[in-house]
PDB file of C-alpha atoms in Angstrom:
ATOM      1  CA  MET A  21       3.197  18.459   1.672  1.00 76.00           C
ATOM      2  CA  SER A  22       3.039  20.662   4.702  1.00 86.00           C
ATOM      3  CA  GLU A  23       5.957  21.691   6.889  1.00 91.00           C
ATOM      4  CA  LYS A  24       4.030  20.230   9.862  1.00 90.00           C
ATOM      5  CA  THR A  25       4.147  16.725   8.037  1.00 94.00           C
ATOM      6  CA  VAL A  26       7.824  17.010   6.999  1.00 94.00           C
ATOM      7  CA  SER A  27       8.617  18.139  10.599  1.00 96.00           C
ATOM      8  CA  TYR A  28       6.636  15.210  12.181  1.00 97.00           C
ATOM      9  CA  LEU A  29       8.170  12.518   9.874  1.00 97.00           C
ATOM     10  CA  ARG A  30      11.626  13.714  10.663  1.00 98.00           C
ATOM     11  CA  ASP A  31      10.922  13.798  14.413  1.00 98.00           C
ATOM     12  CA  LEU A  32       9.347  10.236  14.216  1.00 98.00           C
ATOM     13  CA  LYS A  33      12.399   8.988  12.468  1.00 98.00           C
ATOM     14  CA  ARG A  34      14.809  10.490  14.941  1.00 98.00           C
ATOM     15  CA  TYR A  35      12.662   9.224  17.813  1.00 97.00           C
ATOM     16  CA  ALA A  36      12.625   5.706  16.502  1.00 98.00           C
ATOM     17  CA  LYS A  37      16.429   5.753  16.209  1.00 97.00           C
ATOM     18  CA  GLU A  38      16.842   6.681  19.885  1.00 97.00           C
ATOM     19  CA  HIS A  39      14.055   4.489  21.435  1.00 97.00           C
ATOM     20  CA  ILE A  40      12.812   0.992  21.532  1.00 97.00           C
ATOM     21  CA  PHE A  41       9.775  -0.095  19.395  1.00 97.00           C
ATOM     22  CA  GLU A  42       7.225   0.048  22.254  1.00 97.00           C
ATOM     23  CA  GLU A  43       8.419   3.553  23.266  1.00 98.00           C
ATOM     24  CA  THR A  44       8.023   4.644  19.683  1.00 98.00           C
ATOM     25  CA  LEU A  45       4.501   3.305  19.550  1.00 98.00           C
ATOM     26  CA  SER A  46       3.709   5.337  22.726  1.00 98.00           C
ATOM     27  CA  TYR A  47       4.969   8.497  20.873  1.00 98.00           C
ATOM     28  CA  ILE A  48       2.834   7.689  17.958  1.00 98.00           C
ATOM     29  CA  LYS A  49      -0.192   7.144  20.290  1.00 98.00           C
ATOM     30  CA  ASN A  50       0.417  10.513  21.870  1.00 97.00           C
ATOM     31  CA  THR A  51       0.883  12.351  18.574  1.00 96.00           C
ATOM     32  CA  LEU A  52      -1.430  10.542  16.159  1.00 96.00           C
ATOM     33  CA  GLY A  53      -3.858   8.788  18.468  1.00 96.00           C
ATOM     34  CA  ALA A  54      -4.468   5.251  19.618  1.00 98.00           C
ATOM     35  CA  HIS A  55      -6.235   4.189  16.461  1.00 97.00           C
ATOM     36  CA  ARG A  56      -3.323   5.098  14.199  1.00 97.00           C
ATOM     37  CA  ALA A  57      -0.728   3.708  16.676  1.00 98.00           C
ATOM     38  CA  SER A  58      -2.472   0.282  16.859  1.00 98.00           C
ATOM     39  CA  ARG A  59      -2.628   0.176  13.035  1.00 98.00           C
ATOM     40  CA  VAL A  60       1.178   0.959  12.880  1.00 98.00           C
ATOM     41  CA  ALA A  61       1.835  -1.818  15.293  1.00 98.00           C
ATOM     42  CA  GLU A  62      -0.239  -4.148  13.365  1.00 97.00           C
ATOM     43  CA  GLY A  63       1.501  -3.227  10.172  1.00 97.00           C
ATOM     44  CA  VAL A  64       5.026  -3.673  11.615  1.00 98.00           C
ATOM     45  CA  TYR A  65       4.173  -6.956  13.575  1.00 97.00           C
ATOM     46  CA  GLU A  66       2.596  -8.498  10.544  1.00 97.00           C
ATOM     47  CA  ASN A  67       5.444  -7.549   8.225  1.00 96.00           C
ATOM     48  CA  ARG A  68       3.041  -5.611   5.846  1.00 98.00           C
ATOM     49  CA  VAL A  69       5.933  -3.348   4.794  1.00 98.00           C
ATOM     50  CA  VAL A  70       7.775  -4.491   1.723  1.00 98.00           C
ATOM     51  CA  LYS A  71      11.136  -3.108   0.390  1.00 98.00           C
ATOM     52  CA  CYS A  72      11.783  -3.961  -3.249  1.00 98.00           C
ATOM     53  CA  THR A  73      15.177  -3.416  -4.810  1.00 98.00           C
ATOM     54  CA  THR A  74      15.348  -3.556  -8.575  1.00 96.00           C
ATOM     55  CA  LEU A  75      18.038  -4.704 -10.959  1.00 96.00           C
ATOM     56  CA  ASN A  76      18.427  -1.086 -11.969  1.00 94.00           C
ATOM     57  CA  GLY A  77      19.204  -0.042  -8.507  1.00 95.00           C
ATOM     58  CA  ARG A  78      15.891   1.663  -7.547  1.00 97.00           C
ATOM     59  CA  THR A  79      14.264   0.946  -4.184  1.00 98.00           C
ATOM     60  CA  LEU A  80      10.571   0.767  -3.985  1.00 98.00           C
ATOM     61  CA  TRP A  81       8.484   0.586  -0.611  1.00 99.00           C
ATOM     62  CA  PHE A  82       4.954  -0.755  -0.402  1.00 99.00           C
ATOM     63  CA  TYR A  83       2.416  -1.320   2.384  1.00 99.00           C
ATOM     64  CA  LEU A  84       0.347  -4.448   1.972  1.00 98.00           C
ATOM     65  CA  GLY A  85      -3.115  -3.648   3.375  1.00 96.00           C
ATOM     66  CA  LYS A  86      -5.746  -6.186   3.856  1.00 92.00           C
ATOM     67  CA  LYS A  87      -7.407  -5.259   0.562  1.00 94.00           C
ATOM     68  CA  GLU A  88      -5.054  -2.783  -1.135  1.00 97.00           C
ATOM     69  CA  VAL A  89      -1.330  -2.229  -1.740  1.00 98.00           C
ATOM     70  CA  TYR A  90      -0.037   1.273  -1.184  1.00 99.00           C
ATOM     71  CA  LEU A  91       3.124   2.780  -2.761  1.00 99.00           C
ATOM     72  CA  ILE A  92       5.247   4.560  -0.083  1.00 99.00           C
ATOM     73  CA  ILE A  93       7.877   7.185  -0.887  1.00 98.00           C
ATOM     74  CA  PRO A  94       9.759   7.317   2.486  1.00 98.00           C
ATOM     75  CA  MET A  95       9.386  10.613   4.341  1.00 97.00           C
ATOM     76  CA  THR A  96       7.388  11.953   1.492  1.00 96.00           C
ATOM     77  CA  PHE A  97       4.279  10.185   0.181  1.00 97.00           C
ATOM     78  CA  CYS A  98       1.698   7.333   0.521  1.00 98.00           C
ATOM     79  CA  SER A  99      -0.754   6.439  -2.180  1.00 98.00           C
ATOM     80  CA  CYS A 100      -3.555   5.776   0.406  1.00 98.00           C
ATOM     81  CA  MET A 101      -6.638   8.044   0.493  1.00 97.00           C
ATOM     82  CA  ASP A 102      -5.996   8.982   4.203  1.00 97.00           C
ATOM     83  CA  PHE A 103      -2.694  10.569   3.161  1.00 97.00           C
ATOM     84  CA  LEU A 104      -4.189  12.301   0.149  1.00 97.00           C
ATOM     85  CA  ILE A 105      -7.331  13.499   1.899  1.00 97.00           C
ATOM     86  CA  ASN A 106      -6.325  14.063   5.563  1.00 96.00           C
ATOM     87  CA  VAL A 107      -2.692  14.779   5.449  1.00 97.00           C
ATOM     88  CA  VAL A 108      -2.263  16.706   1.985  1.00 96.00           C
ATOM     89  CA  GLU A 109      -5.682  18.247   1.489  1.00 96.00           C
ATOM     90  CA  ARG A 110      -7.271  18.817   4.918  1.00 96.00           C
ATOM     91  CA  LYS A 111      -4.055  18.881   6.876  1.00 94.00           C
ATOM     92  CA  ILE A 112      -5.852  17.421   9.855  1.00 94.00           C
ATOM     93  CA  VAL A 113      -3.191  14.757  10.677  1.00 95.00           C
ATOM     94  CA  SER A 114       0.538  14.658  10.296  1.00 96.00           C
ATOM     95  CA  THR A 115       0.797  11.379   8.452  1.00 97.00           C
ATOM     96  CA  CYS A 116      -0.964   8.176   7.644  1.00 98.00           C
ATOM     97  CA  TYR A 117      -0.269   4.991   9.517  1.00 98.00           C
ATOM     98  CA  HIS A 118       1.245   3.269   6.355  1.00 98.00           C
ATOM     99  CA  LEU A 119       4.041   5.991   6.157  1.00 98.00           C
ATOM    100  CA  ALA A 120       4.606   5.770   9.862  1.00 98.00           C
ATOM    101  CA  SER A 121       4.817   1.980   9.581  1.00 98.00           C
ATOM    102  CA  GLN A 122       7.458   2.298   7.006  1.00 99.00           C
ATOM    103  CA  ILE A 123       9.503   4.404   9.136  1.00 98.00           C
ATOM    104  CA  LEU A 124       9.386   2.022  12.049  1.00 98.00           C
ATOM    105  CA  ALA A 125       9.770  -1.138   9.878  1.00 98.00           C
ATOM    106  CA  GLU A 126      12.815   0.253   8.243  1.00 98.00           C
ATOM    107  CA  ASN A 127      14.379   1.406  11.592  1.00 98.00           C
ATOM    108  CA  TYR A 128      13.815  -1.784  13.387  1.00 98.00           C
ATOM    109  CA  GLY A 129      14.384  -4.174  10.357  1.00 97.00           C
ATOM    110  CA  LYS A 130      10.837  -5.528  10.477  1.00 97.00           C
ATOM    111  CA  TYR A 131       9.962  -5.577   6.691  1.00 98.00           C
ATOM    112  CA  ARG A 132       9.931  -8.068   3.909  1.00 97.00           C
ATOM    113  CA  ARG A 133      12.671  -7.911   1.331  1.00 97.00           C
ATOM    114  CA  LEU A 134      12.544  -8.432  -2.396  1.00 97.00           C
ATOM    115  CA  SER A 135      15.666  -8.076  -4.428  1.00 96.00           C
ATOM    116  CA  ASN A 136      16.589  -8.301  -8.130  1.00 96.00           C
ATOM    117  CA  ILE A 137      13.184  -7.154  -9.279  1.00 97.00           C
ATOM    118  CA  THR A 138      13.272  -6.971 -13.040  1.00 97.00           C
ATOM    119  CA  VAL A 139      12.289  -3.796 -15.003  1.00 96.00           C
ATOM    120  CA  ASP A 140       9.118  -5.630 -16.266  1.00 97.00           C
ATOM    121  CA  GLU A 141       8.139  -6.759 -12.850  1.00 98.00           C
ATOM    122  CA  GLU A 142       8.771  -3.113 -11.498  1.00 98.00           C
ATOM    123  CA  GLU A 143       6.575  -1.688 -14.228  1.00 98.00           C
ATOM    124  CA  ALA A 144       3.841  -4.299 -13.632  1.00 98.00           C
ATOM    125  CA  ILE A 145       3.844  -3.747  -9.886  1.00 98.00           C
ATOM    126  CA  LEU A 146       3.627   0.051 -10.223  1.00 98.00           C
ATOM    127  CA  GLU A 147       0.944  -0.148 -13.027  1.00 98.00           C
ATOM    128  CA  GLU A 148      -1.184  -2.522 -10.991  1.00 98.00           C
ATOM    129  CA  VAL A 149      -0.897  -0.482  -7.734  1.00 98.00           C
ATOM    130  CA  GLU A 150      -1.826   2.745  -9.600  1.00 97.00           C
ATOM    131  CA  LYS A 151      -4.581   1.171 -11.628  1.00 98.00           C
ATOM    132  CA  TYR A 152      -6.173  -1.341  -9.244  1.00 97.00           C
ATOM    133  CA  LYS A 153      -4.619  -0.560  -5.750  1.00 97.00           C
ATOM    134  CA  TYR A 154      -3.401  -4.123  -5.608  1.00 97.00           C
ATOM    135  CA  SER A 155      -0.524  -5.973  -7.267  1.00 98.00           C
ATOM    136  CA  PRO A 156      -0.798  -9.704  -8.257  1.00 97.00           C
ATOM    137  CA  THR A 157       2.767  -9.506  -9.373  1.00 98.00           C
ATOM    138  CA  LEU A 158       4.061  -8.285  -6.045  1.00 98.00           C
ATOM    139  CA  VAL A 159       2.129 -10.922  -4.119  1.00 96.00           C
ATOM    140  CA  ARG A 160       3.361 -13.602  -6.565  1.00 96.00           C
ATOM    141  CA  LEU A 161       6.982 -12.580  -6.036  1.00 97.00           C
ATOM    142  CA  LEU A 162       6.468 -12.609  -2.229  1.00 96.00           C
ATOM    143  CA  VAL A 163       4.873 -16.084  -2.280  1.00 94.00           C
ATOM    144  CA  LYS A 164       7.619 -17.317  -4.546  1.00 91.00           C
ATOM    145  CA  LYS A 165      10.290 -16.028  -2.130  1.00 84.00           C
ATOM    146  CA  GLU A 166       8.538 -17.573   0.832  1.00 82.00           C
ATOM    147  CA  GLN A 167       8.315 -20.977  -0.990  1.00 74.00           C
ATOM    148  CA  ILE A 168      11.978 -20.958  -1.765  1.00 67.00           C
ATOM    149  CA  LYS A 169      12.870 -20.049   1.768  1.00 65.00           C
ATOM    150  CA  ASN A 170      10.906 -22.894   3.094  1.00 59.00           C
ATOM    151  CA  ILE A 171      12.663 -25.571   0.881  1.00 52.00           C
TER     152      ILE A 171
END
């Protein structure tokens, strides 16, 4: 990952800690463009970012796209093609909107939480995301949690 990307992600995280959400979106609009800023807003408002905590203490972050699920390593990596092609390979943008969404979602507490994920569930989720770019296991766990919450 380029120094430009590392620097941008650090700056974005710092900016988000010091400003309200709307101001941070304006910052993203000025630095990444209106399209990416609107996608970040959509991702955060629709709670598309998921933080999974496993029984063995690992924390995994995902972005639930409309058709695909992306693995996020905060401040470092997103499994989407935009990150791989335009951030890593071509170096034409500083980050993808999934990674920016994760930073904002974490900072403002606007993400879904799944805890006590078993090792088998963790392995299934990671394998599904890698192989199919979607995870029925992750979706099932989220639906199950929502059903329990609504009882």
